[in-house]
CSV table of C-alpha atoms and ligand atoms in Angstrom, one decimal:
chain,number,residue,atom,x,y,z
A,1,MET,CA,-227.4,-115.1,-154.8
A,2,GLU,CA,-226.4,-113.5,-158.0
A,3,ILE,CA,-224.4,-110.2,-157.5
A,4,ARG,CA,-224.0,-107.6,-160.2
A,5,PHE,CA,-222.0,-104.5,-160.2
A,6,TRP,CA,-223.6,-101.4,-161.9
A,7,GLY,CA,-221.1,-98.9,-160.3
A,8,THR,CA,-217.8,-99.3,-158.5
A,9,ARG,CA,-216.4,-95.8,-158.5
A,10,GLY,CA,-216.0,-93.6,-155.3
A,11,SER,CA,-216.8,-90.0,-154.7
A,12,ILE,CA,-217.7,-88.8,-158.1
A,13,PRO,CA,-218.4,-90.4,-161.6
A,14,ALA,CA,-215.2,-90.8,-163.5
A,15,PRO,CA,-215.9,-91.7,-167.1
A,16,GLY,CA,-213.2,-91.9,-169.8
A,17,PRO,CA,-210.7,-94.1,-171.6
A,18,TYR,CA,-208.7,-94.7,-168.4
A,19,THR,CA,-211.6,-96.1,-166.3
A,20,PHE,CA,-213.1,-98.2,-169.0
A,21,GLU,CA,-212.3,-101.6,-167.5
A,22,PHE,CA,-213.3,-101.0,-163.9
A,23,GLY,CA,-216.1,-98.4,-164.7
A,24,GLY,CA,-216.8,-94.8,-164.0
A,25,ASN,CA,-220.2,-95.1,-162.4
A,26,THR,CA,-220.6,-94.7,-158.7
A,27,THR,CA,-221.8,-97.3,-156.3
A,28,CYS,CA,-224.8,-99.4,-157.2
A,29,VAL,CA,-224.9,-103.2,-156.6
A,30,GLU,CA,-227.8,-105.5,-157.5
A,31,VAL,CA,-228.3,-108.8,-155.6
A,32,LEU,CA,-230.8,-111.4,-156.9
A,33,LEU,CA,-231.8,-113.9,-154.2
A,34,ALA,CA,-232.7,-117.5,-154.9
A,35,SER,CA,-236.3,-116.6,-153.9
A,36,GLY,CA,-236.5,-114.1,-156.8
A,37,HIS,CA,-236.5,-111.1,-154.6
A,38,ARG,CA,-234.1,-108.2,-155.7
A,39,VAL,CA,-231.9,-106.2,-153.3
A,40,VAL,CA,-230.2,-103.1,-154.6
A,41,ILE,CA,-227.4,-101.6,-152.5
A,42,ASP,CA,-227.0,-97.9,-153.0
A,43,ALA,CA,-228.3,-95.6,-155.7
A,44,GLY,CA,-225.1,-94.2,-157.3
A,45,THR,CA,-225.0,-93.3,-161.0
A,46,GLY,CA,-224.8,-97.0,-161.9
A,47,MET,CA,-228.5,-97.2,-161.0
A,48,ARG,CA,-229.4,-95.5,-164.3
A,49,LEU,CA,-228.1,-98.6,-166.1
A,50,LEU,CA,-229.9,-100.9,-163.9
A,51,GLY,CA,-233.2,-99.0,-164.4
A,52,ASP,CA,-232.9,-99.1,-168.2
A,53,GLN,CA,-232.3,-102.9,-168.1
A,54,LEU,CA,-235.2,-103.4,-165.7
A,55,LYS,CA,-237.5,-101.3,-167.9
A,56,SER,CA,-236.5,-103.3,-171.0
A,57,GLN,CA,-237.8,-106.4,-169.5
A,58,GLY,CA,-241.4,-104.9,-169.4
A,59,LYS,CA,-242.4,-106.2,-166.1
A,60,PRO,CA,-243.4,-104.4,-162.8
A,61,VAL,CA,-240.4,-103.4,-160.9
A,62,SER,CA,-240.2,-104.1,-157.0
A,63,PHE,CA,-237.1,-104.2,-154.9
A,64,HIS,CA,-235.4,-103.4,-151.6
A,65,LEU,CA,-233.1,-100.5,-151.9
A,66,LEU,CA,-230.4,-100.6,-149.0
A,67,LEU,CA,-228.7,-97.3,-148.7
A,68,THR,CA,-225.3,-97.3,-147.1
A,69,HIS,CA,-225.3,-93.6,-146.2
A,70,ASN,CA,-226.3,-90.2,-147.4
A,71,HIS,CA,-223.3,-89.0,-149.5
A,72,TRP,CA,-224.3,-87.9,-153.1
A,73,ASP,CA,-222.1,-90.5,-154.9
A,74,HIS,CA,-224.4,-93.1,-153.4
A,75,LEU,CA,-227.7,-91.3,-154.2
A,76,LEU,CA,-227.2,-89.5,-157.6
A,77,GLY,CA,-228.6,-92.2,-159.7
A,78,LEU,CA,-232.1,-92.4,-158.4
A,79,PRO,CA,-233.5,-89.4,-160.4
A,80,PHE,CA,-232.3,-91.2,-163.5
A,81,PHE,CA,-233.7,-94.6,-162.6
A,82,ALA,CA,-236.4,-94.8,-165.2
A,83,PRO,CA,-238.8,-97.2,-163.1
A,84,ILE,CA,-239.5,-94.5,-160.5
A,85,TYR,CA,-241.7,-92.8,-163.2
A,86,GLU,CA,-243.8,-95.9,-163.6
A,87,GLU,CA,-246.9,-96.4,-161.4
A,88,ASP,CA,-246.3,-100.2,-161.1
A,89,THR,CA,-242.8,-99.8,-159.5
A,90,GLU,CA,-242.4,-100.4,-155.8
A,91,VAL,CA,-239.2,-99.4,-154.0
A,92,LEU,CA,-238.9,-100.3,-150.3
A,93,VAL,CA,-236.0,-98.1,-149.0
A,94,ASP,CA,-234.1,-99.4,-146.0
A,95,GLY,CA,-230.7,-98.5,-144.4
A,96,TRP,CA,-229.1,-95.5,-142.8
A,97,PRO,CA,-232.0,-93.3,-141.9
A,98,ILE,CA,-230.6,-89.9,-142.8
A,99,ALA,CA,-229.8,-91.3,-146.3
A,100,PHE,CA,-233.6,-91.5,-147.1
A,101,GLN,CA,-234.0,-87.8,-146.1
A,102,ALA,CA,-231.1,-86.9,-148.3
A,103,LEU,CA,-232.7,-88.8,-151.2
A,104,THR,CA,-235.9,-86.9,-151.0
A,105,ARG,CA,-234.1,-83.7,-150.8
A,106,ILE,CA,-232.4,-84.3,-154.2
A,107,PHE,CA,-236.0,-83.8,-155.6
A,108,ASP,CA,-237.1,-81.0,-153.3
A,109,ASP,CA,-236.6,-79.4,-149.9
A,110,HIS,CA,-240.3,-79.1,-149.3
A,111,MET,CA,-240.1,-75.4,-150.1
A,112,GLY,CA,-240.2,-76.1,-153.8
A,113,ASN,CA,-236.3,-76.1,-154.4
A,114,GLY,CA,-234.1,-79.2,-155.1
A,115,PHE,CA,-231.4,-80.4,-157.4
A,116,PHE,CA,-233.8,-81.9,-159.9
A,117,PRO,CA,-237.0,-80.5,-161.7
A,118,VAL,CA,-239.2,-83.2,-160.4
A,119,ALA,CA,-240.6,-83.1,-156.9
A,120,PHE,CA,-240.4,-86.3,-154.7
A,121,ASP,CA,-244.2,-86.3,-154.4
A,122,GLN,CA,-244.6,-86.3,-158.3
A,123,LEU,CA,-242.7,-89.6,-158.7
A,124,LYS,CA,-245.2,-92.2,-159.8
A,125,ALA,CA,-243.6,-95.2,-158.2
A,126,ARG,CA,-244.6,-96.2,-154.7
A,127,ILE,CA,-241.3,-95.4,-152.5
A,128,ASP,CA,-241.6,-96.2,-148.8
A,129,PHE,CA,-239.0,-96.0,-146.1
A,130,LEU,CA,-239.0,-99.1,-143.9
A,131,ASN,CA,-236.3,-98.1,-141.4
A,132,HIS,CA,-235.8,-101.7,-140.1
A,133,VAL,CA,-232.3,-102.8,-140.9
A,134,ALA,CA,-230.6,-100.1,-138.7
A,135,ARG,CA,-232.4,-101.5,-135.7
A,136,GLY,CA,-231.8,-105.2,-136.3
A,137,PRO,CA,-231.6,-108.0,-138.7
A,138,ILE,CA,-234.3,-108.3,-141.5
A,139,HIS,CA,-235.4,-111.4,-143.2
A,140,LEU,CA,-236.3,-111.4,-146.9
A,141,GLY,CA,-237.0,-114.5,-149.1
A,142,GLY,CA,-234.9,-116.8,-147.0
A,143,VAL,CA,-232.0,-114.4,-146.6
A,144,THR,CA,-231.0,-112.6,-143.4
A,145,ILE,CA,-229.6,-109.2,-143.6
A,146,ASP,CA,-227.5,-107.7,-140.7
A,147,ALA,CA,-226.1,-104.3,-140.6
A,148,ILE,CA,-223.1,-102.7,-138.9
A,149,SER,CA,-222.4,-99.0,-138.4
A,150,LEU,CA,-219.2,-97.7,-140.1
A,151,ASN,CA,-216.5,-95.3,-139.5
A,152,HIS,CA,-217.4,-92.5,-141.9
A,153,PRO,CA,-218.3,-88.8,-141.7
A,154,GLN,CA,-222.1,-88.6,-140.9
A,155,GLY,CA,-222.1,-92.4,-140.4
A,156,GLY,CA,-223.2,-95.3,-142.6
A,157,LEU,CA,-224.1,-99.0,-142.6
A,158,GLY,CA,-222.4,-102.0,-144.0
A,159,TYR,CA,-224.4,-105.2,-144.8
A,160,ARG,CA,-224.0,-109.0,-144.4
A,161,LEU,CA,-226.5,-111.1,-146.4
A,162,ARG,CA,-226.8,-114.8,-145.5
A,163,GLU,CA,-228.5,-117.4,-147.7
A,164,GLY,CA,-228.3,-120.9,-146.3
A,165,LYS,CA,-224.5,-121.6,-145.5
A,166,HIS,CA,-223.2,-118.9,-147.8
A,167,SER,CA,-222.9,-115.1,-147.1
A,168,PHE,CA,-221.3,-112.0,-148.4
A,169,VAL,CA,-220.6,-108.7,-146.8
A,170,PHE,CA,-220.7,-105.2,-148.5
A,171,ILE,CA,-218.9,-102.4,-146.7
A,172,THR,CA,-218.1,-99.3,-148.6
A,173,ASP,CA,-217.0,-95.7,-147.2
A,174,ASN,CA,-215.5,-97.2,-144.1
A,175,GLU,CA,-212.3,-96.3,-142.3
A,176,LEU,CA,-210.9,-99.5,-140.9
A,177,ALA,CA,-208.1,-97.7,-139.1
A,178,ALA,CA,-210.0,-94.7,-137.9
A,179,VAL,CA,-208.9,-93.1,-134.6
A,180,GLY,CA,-211.6,-93.5,-132.0
A,181,GLY,CA,-214.1,-95.2,-134.2
A,182,ARG,CA,-215.3,-98.8,-134.3
A,183,ARG,CA,-212.4,-101.2,-133.8
A,184,LEU,CA,-211.0,-103.6,-136.4
A,185,ARG,CA,-211.9,-106.6,-134.2
A,186,GLU,CA,-215.6,-105.6,-134.4
A,187,PHE,CA,-215.4,-105.7,-138.2
A,188,VAL,CA,-213.4,-109.0,-138.2
A,189,GLN,CA,-216.4,-110.4,-136.2
A,190,PHE,CA,-218.9,-109.1,-138.6
A,191,VAL,CA,-217.3,-110.5,-141.7
A,192,LYS,CA,-216.0,-113.8,-140.0
A,193,GLY,CA,-216.1,-116.7,-142.4
A,194,CYS,CA,-218.0,-115.1,-145.1
A,195,ASP,CA,-217.6,-116.3,-148.8
A,196,LEU,CA,-217.1,-112.9,-150.2
A,197,LEU,CA,-216.1,-109.5,-148.7
A,198,ILE,CA,-216.5,-106.4,-150.8
A,199,HIS,CA,-214.7,-103.5,-149.1
A,200,ASP,CA,-213.7,-100.0,-149.7
A,201,ALA,CA,-210.0,-99.6,-150.7
A,202,GLN,CA,-210.0,-96.1,-152.1
A,203,TYR,CA,-206.4,-95.2,-150.9
A,204,LEU,CA,-202.9,-96.5,-151.1
A,205,PRO,CA,-201.0,-96.9,-147.8
A,206,GLU,CA,-198.7,-94.0,-149.0
A,207,GLU,CA,-201.7,-91.7,-149.6
A,208,ILE,CA,-203.8,-92.3,-146.4
A,209,LYS,CA,-201.9,-90.0,-144.2
A,210,ASP,CA,-203.4,-87.0,-146.2
A,211,HIS,CA,-206.8,-88.6,-146.0
A,212,ARG,CA,-207.2,-89.7,-142.3
A,213,GLY,CA,-210.7,-88.9,-141.0
A,214,TRP,CA,-212.2,-89.0,-144.5
A,215,GLY,CA,-213.8,-92.4,-143.9
A,216,HIS,CA,-212.0,-94.6,-146.4
A,217,SER,CA,-209.5,-97.6,-146.3
A,218,THR,CA,-206.4,-98.8,-148.0
A,219,TYR,CA,-206.1,-102.2,-149.7
A,220,GLU,CA,-203.6,-103.2,-147.0
A,221,GLU,CA,-206.4,-102.6,-144.3
A,222,ALA,CA,-208.9,-104.5,-146.4
A,223,VAL,CA,-206.6,-107.4,-146.8
A,224,THR,CA,-206.0,-107.4,-143.0
A,225,LEU,CA,-209.8,-107.5,-142.4
A,226,ALA,CA,-210.2,-110.3,-144.9
A,227,VAL,CA,-207.3,-112.4,-143.6
A,228,GLN,CA,-208.3,-111.9,-139.8
A,229,GLY,CA,-211.9,-112.7,-140.8
A,230,GLY,CA,-211.0,-115.8,-142.7
A,231,VAL,CA,-213.0,-114.8,-145.7
A,232,ARG,CA,-212.6,-116.7,-149.0
A,233,SER,CA,-212.7,-114.0,-151.5
A,234,LEU,CA,-212.0,-110.1,-151.3
A,235,LEU,CA,-213.3,-107.6,-153.9
A,236,LEU,CA,-211.8,-104.0,-153.5
A,237,THR,CA,-214.3,-101.2,-154.4
A,238,HIS,CA,-215.0,-97.5,-154.2
A,239,HIS,CA,-212.0,-96.8,-156.6
A,240,ASP,CA,-210.7,-93.4,-156.3
A,241,PRO,CA,-212.0,-91.2,-159.2
A,242,ARG,CA,-208.4,-90.4,-160.3
A,243,ARG,CA,-207.3,-94.1,-160.4
A,244,SER,CA,-206.7,-95.5,-164.0
A,245,ASP,CA,-207.4,-99.1,-164.7
A,246,ALA,CA,-203.7,-99.8,-164.9
A,247,GLN,CA,-203.5,-98.4,-161.3
A,248,VAL,CA,-206.4,-100.5,-160.0
A,249,HIS,CA,-204.6,-103.5,-161.5
A,250,GLN,CA,-201.4,-102.5,-159.5
A,251,ILE,CA,-203.4,-102.3,-156.3
A,252,VAL,CA,-204.8,-105.8,-157.0
A,253,GLU,CA,-201.4,-107.2,-157.5
A,254,ARG,CA,-200.0,-105.5,-154.4
A,255,ALA,CA,-202.9,-106.8,-152.2
A,256,ARG,CA,-202.3,-110.3,-153.5
A,257,GLN,CA,-198.6,-110.2,-152.7
A,258,LEU,CA,-199.4,-108.8,-149.3
A,259,ALA,CA,-201.9,-111.6,-148.7
A,260,ALA,CA,-199.4,-114.3,-149.8
A,261,SER,CA,-196.7,-112.6,-147.5
A,262,ARG,CA,-199.1,-113.2,-144.6
A,263,GLY,CA,-199.7,-116.8,-145.4
A,264,ALA,CA,-203.1,-116.2,-147.0
A,265,GLY,CA,-202.2,-117.2,-150.5
A,266,SER,CA,-205.5,-118.9,-150.8
A,267,LEU,CA,-207.5,-115.7,-150.4
A,268,LYS,CA,-208.8,-114.7,-153.8
A,269,ILE,CA,-208.4,-110.9,-154.3
A,270,ASP,CA,-209.6,-108.7,-157.3
A,271,ALA,CA,-211.2,-105.3,-157.9
A,272,ALA,CA,-215.0,-104.9,-158.4
A,273,ARG,CA,-215.7,-104.2,-162.1
A,274,GLU,CA,-218.8,-102.3,-163.3
A,275,GLY,CA,-220.9,-104.6,-165.4
A,276,SER,CA,-219.6,-107.8,-163.9
A,277,SER,CA,-221.5,-110.4,-162.1
A,278,LEU,CA,-221.0,-113.5,-159.9
A,279,HIS,CA,-222.8,-116.2,-158.3
A,280,LEU,CA,-222.5,-117.2,-154.6
A,281,PRO,CA,-221.5,-119.9,-154.0
B,1,LIG,ZN1,-218.7,-92.9,-151.5
B,2,LIG,ZN1,-219.3,-91.4,-148.2
């Protein structure tokens, strides 16, 4: 699997000189499977750049779009994803069911009003909602994709993709220490032994008390999950829009020190960067 980050920012795009390194676009991750199938997780503003790249290749575009949830920072990029205006594009949408409804309402509310001048029915691409992965694992090109429901306002899904012996987990917009939500041990079970965990780490431990119930985690909580789950590598994502590149570096440093202090110095930790890609394994 090849994983490429087109957007890593949380909540709202945050362009500018202070976010140049880790990026200002909101969540969009492309996963190319060994079979050649393409999976895209979330349709944040980074999806515009992915669309331009795919269009420049001059071939028909076809992929699975896995939506984690319905919040706008995870949907805003689709109207600006150029291939949806092409007849030979096919988008198979799966994921959190109300996210697809929200996606269509960006274009119109079936009464003629939306947040965009083009109605959903006028898009030339074929866009179908499968609604499979929320009900059970799906199989795609030799890869099994499992989902887990998350602690987030209005809900959401995290995903585990397994290809042969290797797997990675993508969980954004998830409050690991939520009161009354899914327990940490259930997330530990879901991520157990994966090669790579990509997890929301929007807040600092000293900030989280003002943001309890908002559906996000700290780097400390993400490290705890990675250590208990025995994962090999952790990438922090959904960077707060106010967070500068220098501050993201500080978070990574603090997370590494924390892991080392817990006897998990071999756990690789970094922050997800827009435009970066990695191969698994
Ligand atoms: Zn978000
Ligand atoms: Zn959200």
